[in-house]
mmCIF file of N, CA and C in Angstrom:
data_model
loop_
_atom_site.group_PDB
_atom_site.id
_atom_site.type_symbol
_atom_site.label_atom_id
_atom_site.label_comp_id
_atom_site.label_asym_id
_atom_site.label_seq_id
_atom_site.Cartn_x
_atom_site.Cartn_y
_atom_site.Cartn_z
ATOM 1 N N MET A 20 182.564 -52.972 -102.110
ATOM 2 C CA MET A 20 183.157 -51.674 -101.693
ATOM 3 C C MET A 20 184.650 -51.558 -101.684
ATOM 4 N N LEU A 21 185.191 -50.453 -101.683
ATOM 5 C CA LEU A 21 186.841 -50.107 -102.212
ATOM 6 C C LEU A 21 187.229 -50.275 -101.066
ATOM 7 N N GLU A 22 188.711 -50.585 -100.877
ATOM 8 C CA GLU A 22 189.238 -51.048 -99.818
ATOM 9 C C GLU A 22 189.067 -49.662 -98.825
ATOM 10 N N ILE A 23 189.542 -48.766 -99.408
ATOM 11 C CA ILE A 23 189.498 -47.395 -98.358
ATOM 12 C C ILE A 23 188.263 -47.005 -97.759
ATOM 13 N N GLU A 24 187.038 -47.546 -98.328
ATOM 14 C CA GLU A 24 185.795 -47.398 -97.981
ATOM 15 C C GLU A 24 185.512 -48.412 -96.390
ATOM 16 N N LYS A 25 186.228 -49.778 -96.657
ATOM 17 C CA LYS A 25 186.131 -50.352 -95.661
ATOM 18 C C LYS A 25 186.864 -50.067 -94.667
ATOM 19 N N VAL A 26 188.097 -49.673 -94.764
ATOM 20 C CA VAL A 26 189.099 -48.922 -93.774
ATOM 21 C C VAL A 26 188.335 -47.387 -93.054
ATOM 22 N N LYS A 27 187.910 -47.002 -93.744
ATOM 23 C CA LYS A 27 186.964 -45.888 -93.302
ATOM 24 C C LYS A 27 185.702 -46.075 -92.316
ATOM 25 N N GLU A 28 185.170 -47.100 -92.516
ATOM 26 C CA GLU A 28 184.092 -47.776 -92.011
ATOM 27 C C GLU A 28 184.607 -48.265 -90.385
ATOM 28 N N ARG A 29 185.793 -48.829 -90.654
ATOM 29 C CA ARG A 29 186.141 -49.547 -89.180
ATOM 30 C C ARG A 29 186.939 -48.245 -88.564
ATOM 31 N N LEU A 30 187.672 -47.482 -88.871
ATOM 32 C CA LEU A 30 188.105 -46.438 -88.382
ATOM 33 C C LEU A 30 186.873 -45.447 -87.632
ATOM 34 N N SER A 31 185.894 -45.208 -88.184
ATOM 35 C CA SER A 31 184.412 -44.833 -87.809
ATOM 36 C C SER A 31 184.084 -45.726 -86.376
ATOM 37 N N GLN A 32 184.310 -46.883 -86.439
ATOM 38 C CA GLN A 32 183.848 -47.605 -85.472
ATOM 39 C C GLN A 32 185.102 -47.731 -84.196
ATOM 40 N N LEU A 33 185.753 -47.100 -84.198
ATOM 41 C CA LEU A 33 186.955 -46.857 -83.237
ATOM 42 C C LEU A 33 186.251 -46.301 -81.874
ATOM 43 N N ASP A 34 186.482 -46.380 -80.735
ATOM 44 C CA ASP A 34 186.021 -45.465 -79.861
ATOM 45 C C ASP A 34 187.326 -44.615 -79.378
ATOM 46 N N GLU A 35 187.273 -43.625 -78.678
ATOM 47 C CA GLU A 35 188.437 -42.671 -78.417
ATOM 48 C C GLU A 35 189.685 -43.072 -77.949
ATOM 49 N N PRO A 36 189.603 -44.316 -76.910
ATOM 50 C CA PRO A 36 190.847 -44.907 -76.461
ATOM 51 C C PRO A 36 191.295 -45.510 -77.902
ATOM 52 N N GLU A 37 190.720 -46.307 -78.131
ATOM 53 C CA GLU A 37 191.164 -47.191 -79.485
ATOM 54 C C GLU A 37 192.075 -46.289 -80.733
ATOM 55 N N ALA A 38 191.436 -45.112 -80.846
ATOM 56 C CA ALA A 38 191.768 -44.378 -82.044
ATOM 57 C C ALA A 38 193.289 -43.568 -81.280
ATOM 58 N N ARG A 39 192.965 -43.258 -79.926
ATOM 59 C CA ARG A 39 194.268 -42.788 -79.285
ATOM 60 C C ARG A 39 195.862 -43.424 -79.363
ATOM 61 N N SER A 40 195.238 -44.921 -79.316
ATOM 62 C CA SER A 40 196.153 -46.091 -79.206
ATOM 63 C C SER A 40 196.763 -46.046 -80.794
ATOM 64 N N LEU A 41 196.119 -46.113 -81.469
ATOM 65 C CA LEU A 41 196.527 -46.407 -82.906
ATOM 66 C C LEU A 41 197.206 -45.212 -83.353
ATOM 67 N N LEU A 42 196.882 -44.214 -83.055
ATOM 68 C CA LEU A 42 197.676 -43.030 -83.509
ATOM 69 C C LEU A 42 199.147 -42.827 -82.889
ATOM 70 N N LEU A 43 199.145 -43.511 -81.467
ATOM 71 C CA LEU A 43 200.659 -43.487 -80.809
ATOM 72 C C LEU A 43 201.417 -44.652 -81.377
ATOM 73 N N ILE A 44 200.732 -45.942 -81.774
ATOM 74 C CA ILE A 44 201.483 -46.720 -82.326
ATOM 75 C C ILE A 44 201.915 -46.464 -83.491
ATOM 76 N N ILE A 45 201.219 -45.607 -84.519
ATOM 77 C CA ILE A 45 201.636 -45.039 -85.903
ATOM 78 C C ILE A 45 202.880 -44.089 -85.717
ATOM 79 N N TYR A 46 202.658 -43.261 -84.801
ATOM 80 C CA TYR A 46 203.664 -42.338 -84.090
ATOM 81 C C TYR A 46 204.888 -43.002 -83.966
ATOM 82 N N ALA A 47 204.926 -43.727 -83.158
ATOM 83 C CA ALA A 47 206.165 -44.674 -82.795
ATOM 84 C C ALA A 47 206.601 -45.553 -83.835
ATOM 85 N N ARG A 48 206.054 -45.869 -84.649
ATOM 86 C CA ARG A 48 206.572 -46.695 -85.930
ATOM 87 C C ARG A 48 207.443 -45.426 -86.830
ATOM 88 N N LEU A 49 206.661 -44.320 -86.823
ATOM 89 C CA LEU A 49 207.381 -43.413 -87.851
ATOM 90 C C LEU A 49 208.517 -42.816 -87.143
ATOM 91 N N ASP A 50 208.627 -42.525 -85.774
ATOM 92 C CA ASP A 50 209.711 -41.999 -85.135
ATOM 93 C C ASP A 50 210.863 -42.836 -85.315
ATOM 94 N N THR A 51 210.507 -44.212 -84.907
ATOM 95 C CA THR A 51 211.439 -44.939 -85.139
ATOM 96 C C THR A 51 212.343 -45.230 -86.533
ATOM 97 N N THR A 52 211.434 -45.409 -87.625
ATOM 98 C CA THR A 52 211.766 -44.967 -88.798
ATOM 99 C C THR A 52 212.665 -43.813 -89.186
ATOM 100 N N ILE A 53 212.199 -42.618 -89.081
ATOM 101 C CA ILE A 53 212.556 -41.426 -89.658
ATOM 102 C C ILE A 53 214.128 -41.103 -88.538
ATOM 103 N N ASN A 54 213.948 -41.463 -87.261
ATOM 104 C CA ASN A 54 215.338 -41.216 -86.821
ATOM 105 C C ASN A 54 216.158 -42.471 -86.475
ATOM 106 N N GLY A 55 215.887 -43.617 -87.176
ATOM 107 C CA GLY A 55 216.673 -44.754 -87.196
ATOM 108 C C GLY A 55 217.561 -44.795 -88.207
ATOM 109 N N THR A 56 218.405 -45.792 -87.911
ATOM 110 C CA THR A 56 219.707 -46.035 -89.121
ATOM 111 C C THR A 56 218.982 -47.126 -90.405
ATOM 112 N N GLY A 57 218.175 -47.311 -90.576
ATOM 113 C CA GLY A 57 217.718 -48.474 -91.532
ATOM 114 C C GLY A 57 217.728 -48.330 -92.722
ATOM 115 N N GLY A 58 217.722 -47.000 -93.103
ATOM 116 C CA GLY A 58 217.565 -46.465 -94.618
ATOM 117 C C GLY A 58 216.234 -47.099 -95.409
ATOM 118 N N ASP A 59 216.347 -47.044 -96.675
ATOM 119 C CA ASP A 59 215.277 -47.014 -97.539
ATOM 120 C C ASP A 59 214.370 -48.441 -97.073
ATOM 121 N N GLU A 60 215.239 -49.782 -97.081
ATOM 122 C CA GLU A 60 214.358 -50.916 -96.536
ATOM 123 C C GLU A 60 213.437 -50.539 -95.215
ATOM 124 N N VAL A 61 214.223 -50.033 -94.322
ATOM 125 C CA VAL A 61 213.047 -49.697 -93.342
ATOM 126 C C VAL A 61 211.974 -49.000 -93.422
ATOM 127 N N PHE A 62 212.190 -47.828 -94.196
ATOM 128 C CA PHE A 62 210.978 -46.757 -94.786
ATOM 129 C C PHE A 62 209.889 -47.633 -95.564
ATOM 130 N N LYS A 63 210.256 -48.805 -96.204
ATOM 131 C CA LYS A 63 209.196 -49.509 -97.017
ATOM 132 C C LYS A 63 208.870 -50.552 -96.422
ATOM 133 N N GLU A 64 209.441 -51.035 -95.275
ATOM 134 C CA GLU A 64 208.936 -51.926 -94.241
ATOM 135 C C GLU A 64 207.898 -51.256 -93.166
ATOM 136 N N THR A 65 208.255 -50.179 -92.777
ATOM 137 C CA THR A 65 207.362 -49.487 -92.098
ATOM 138 C C THR A 65 206.166 -49.006 -92.648
ATOM 139 N N ALA A 66 206.134 -48.699 -94.024
ATOM 140 C CA ALA A 66 204.953 -48.120 -94.921
ATOM 141 C C ALA A 66 204.171 -49.307 -95.069
ATOM 142 N N MET A 67 204.626 -50.501 -95.450
ATOM 143 C CA MET A 67 203.858 -52.116 -95.147
ATOM 144 C C MET A 67 203.239 -52.338 -94.275
ATOM 145 N N ASP A 68 203.986 -51.947 -93.061
ATOM 146 C CA ASP A 68 203.469 -52.433 -91.613
ATOM 147 C C ASP A 68 202.341 -51.441 -91.479
ATOM 148 N N LEU A 69 202.584 -50.004 -91.445
ATOM 149 C CA LEU A 69 201.484 -49.343 -91.253
ATOM 150 C C LEU A 69 200.213 -49.598 -92.168
ATOM 151 N N PHE A 70 200.230 -49.873 -93.399
ATOM 152 C CA PHE A 70 199.207 -50.155 -94.266
ATOM 153 C C PHE A 70 198.444 -51.299 -93.779
ATOM 154 N N ASP A 71 199.286 -52.509 -92.953
ATOM 155 C CA ASP A 71 198.303 -53.621 -92.713
ATOM 156 C C ASP A 71 197.773 -53.545 -91.651
ATOM 157 N N ILE A 72 198.354 -52.383 -91.040
ATOM 158 C CA ILE A 72 197.518 -52.294 -89.234
ATOM 159 C C ILE A 72 196.209 -51.991 -90.066
ATOM 160 N N PHE A 73 196.070 -51.184 -90.650
ATOM 161 C CA PHE A 73 194.542 -50.274 -91.443
ATOM 162 C C PHE A 73 193.931 -51.446 -91.987
ATOM 163 N N LYS A 74 194.419 -52.279 -92.690
ATOM 164 C CA LYS A 74 193.737 -53.771 -93.254
ATOM 165 C C LYS A 74 193.456 -54.523 -92.328
ATOM 166 N N ARG A 75 194.037 -54.629 -91.088
ATOM 167 C CA ARG A 75 193.625 -55.559 -90.262
ATOM 168 C C ARG A 75 192.897 -55.266 -88.932
ATOM 169 N N LEU A 76 192.285 -53.729 -89.192
ATOM 170 C CA LEU A 76 191.231 -53.635 -88.254
ATOM 171 C C LEU A 76 189.749 -54.170 -88.191
ATOM 172 N N PRO A 77 189.851 -54.481 -86.830
ATOM 173 C CA PRO A 77 188.648 -55.550 -86.992
ATOM 174 C C PRO A 77 187.057 -54.281 -87.197
ATOM 175 N N SER A 78 186.064 -55.069 -87.757
ATOM 176 C CA SER A 78 185.095 -54.502 -87.909
ATOM 177 C C SER A 78 184.054 -54.704 -86.721
ATOM 178 N N LYS A 79 183.576 -53.681 -86.034
ATOM 179 C CA LYS A 79 182.615 -54.351 -84.960
ATOM 180 C C LYS A 79 181.232 -54.444 -85.465
ATOM 181 N N GLN A 80 180.678 -55.555 -85.127
ATOM 182 C CA GLN A 80 179.178 -55.871 -85.558
ATOM 183 C C GLN A 80 178.337 -54.979 -84.998
ATOM 184 N N LEU A 81 177.395 -54.440 -85.568
ATOM 185 C CA LEU A 81 176.505 -53.840 -84.414
ATOM 186 C C LEU A 81 174.982 -54.540 -84.414
ATOM 187 N N PRO A 82 174.549 -54.381 -83.280
ATOM 188 C CA PRO A 82 173.424 -55.353 -82.988
ATOM 189 C C PRO A 82 172.463 -55.096 -84.195
ATOM 190 N N LYS A 83 171.795 -56.037 -84.518
ATOM 191 C CA LYS A 83 170.661 -56.197 -85.259
ATOM 192 C C LYS A 83 169.349 -55.742 -84.600
ATOM 193 N N SER A 84 168.374 -54.801 -85.406
ATOM 194 C CA SER A 84 167.495 -54.456 -84.566
ATOM 195 C C SER A 84 166.422 -55.279 -85.227
ATOM 196 N N ASP A 85 165.121 -55.627 -84.402
ATOM 197 C CA ASP A 85 164.343 -56.741 -84.929
ATOM 198 C C ASP A 85 163.030 -56.071 -84.849
#
């Protein structure tokens, strides 16, 4: 399975409060990066950090039906 498919599957498993929290974290990082004075290195670091957030989303195991 492609990495983007794995991320898509994990995102679909988030409930509304989890999704809102994730969006707030992303917004906060972007706001700090855009309005800060860190330059290109901070842009790159932020992009990598946000990418890693998606890669580290946990996969919720659905209960097995017998």
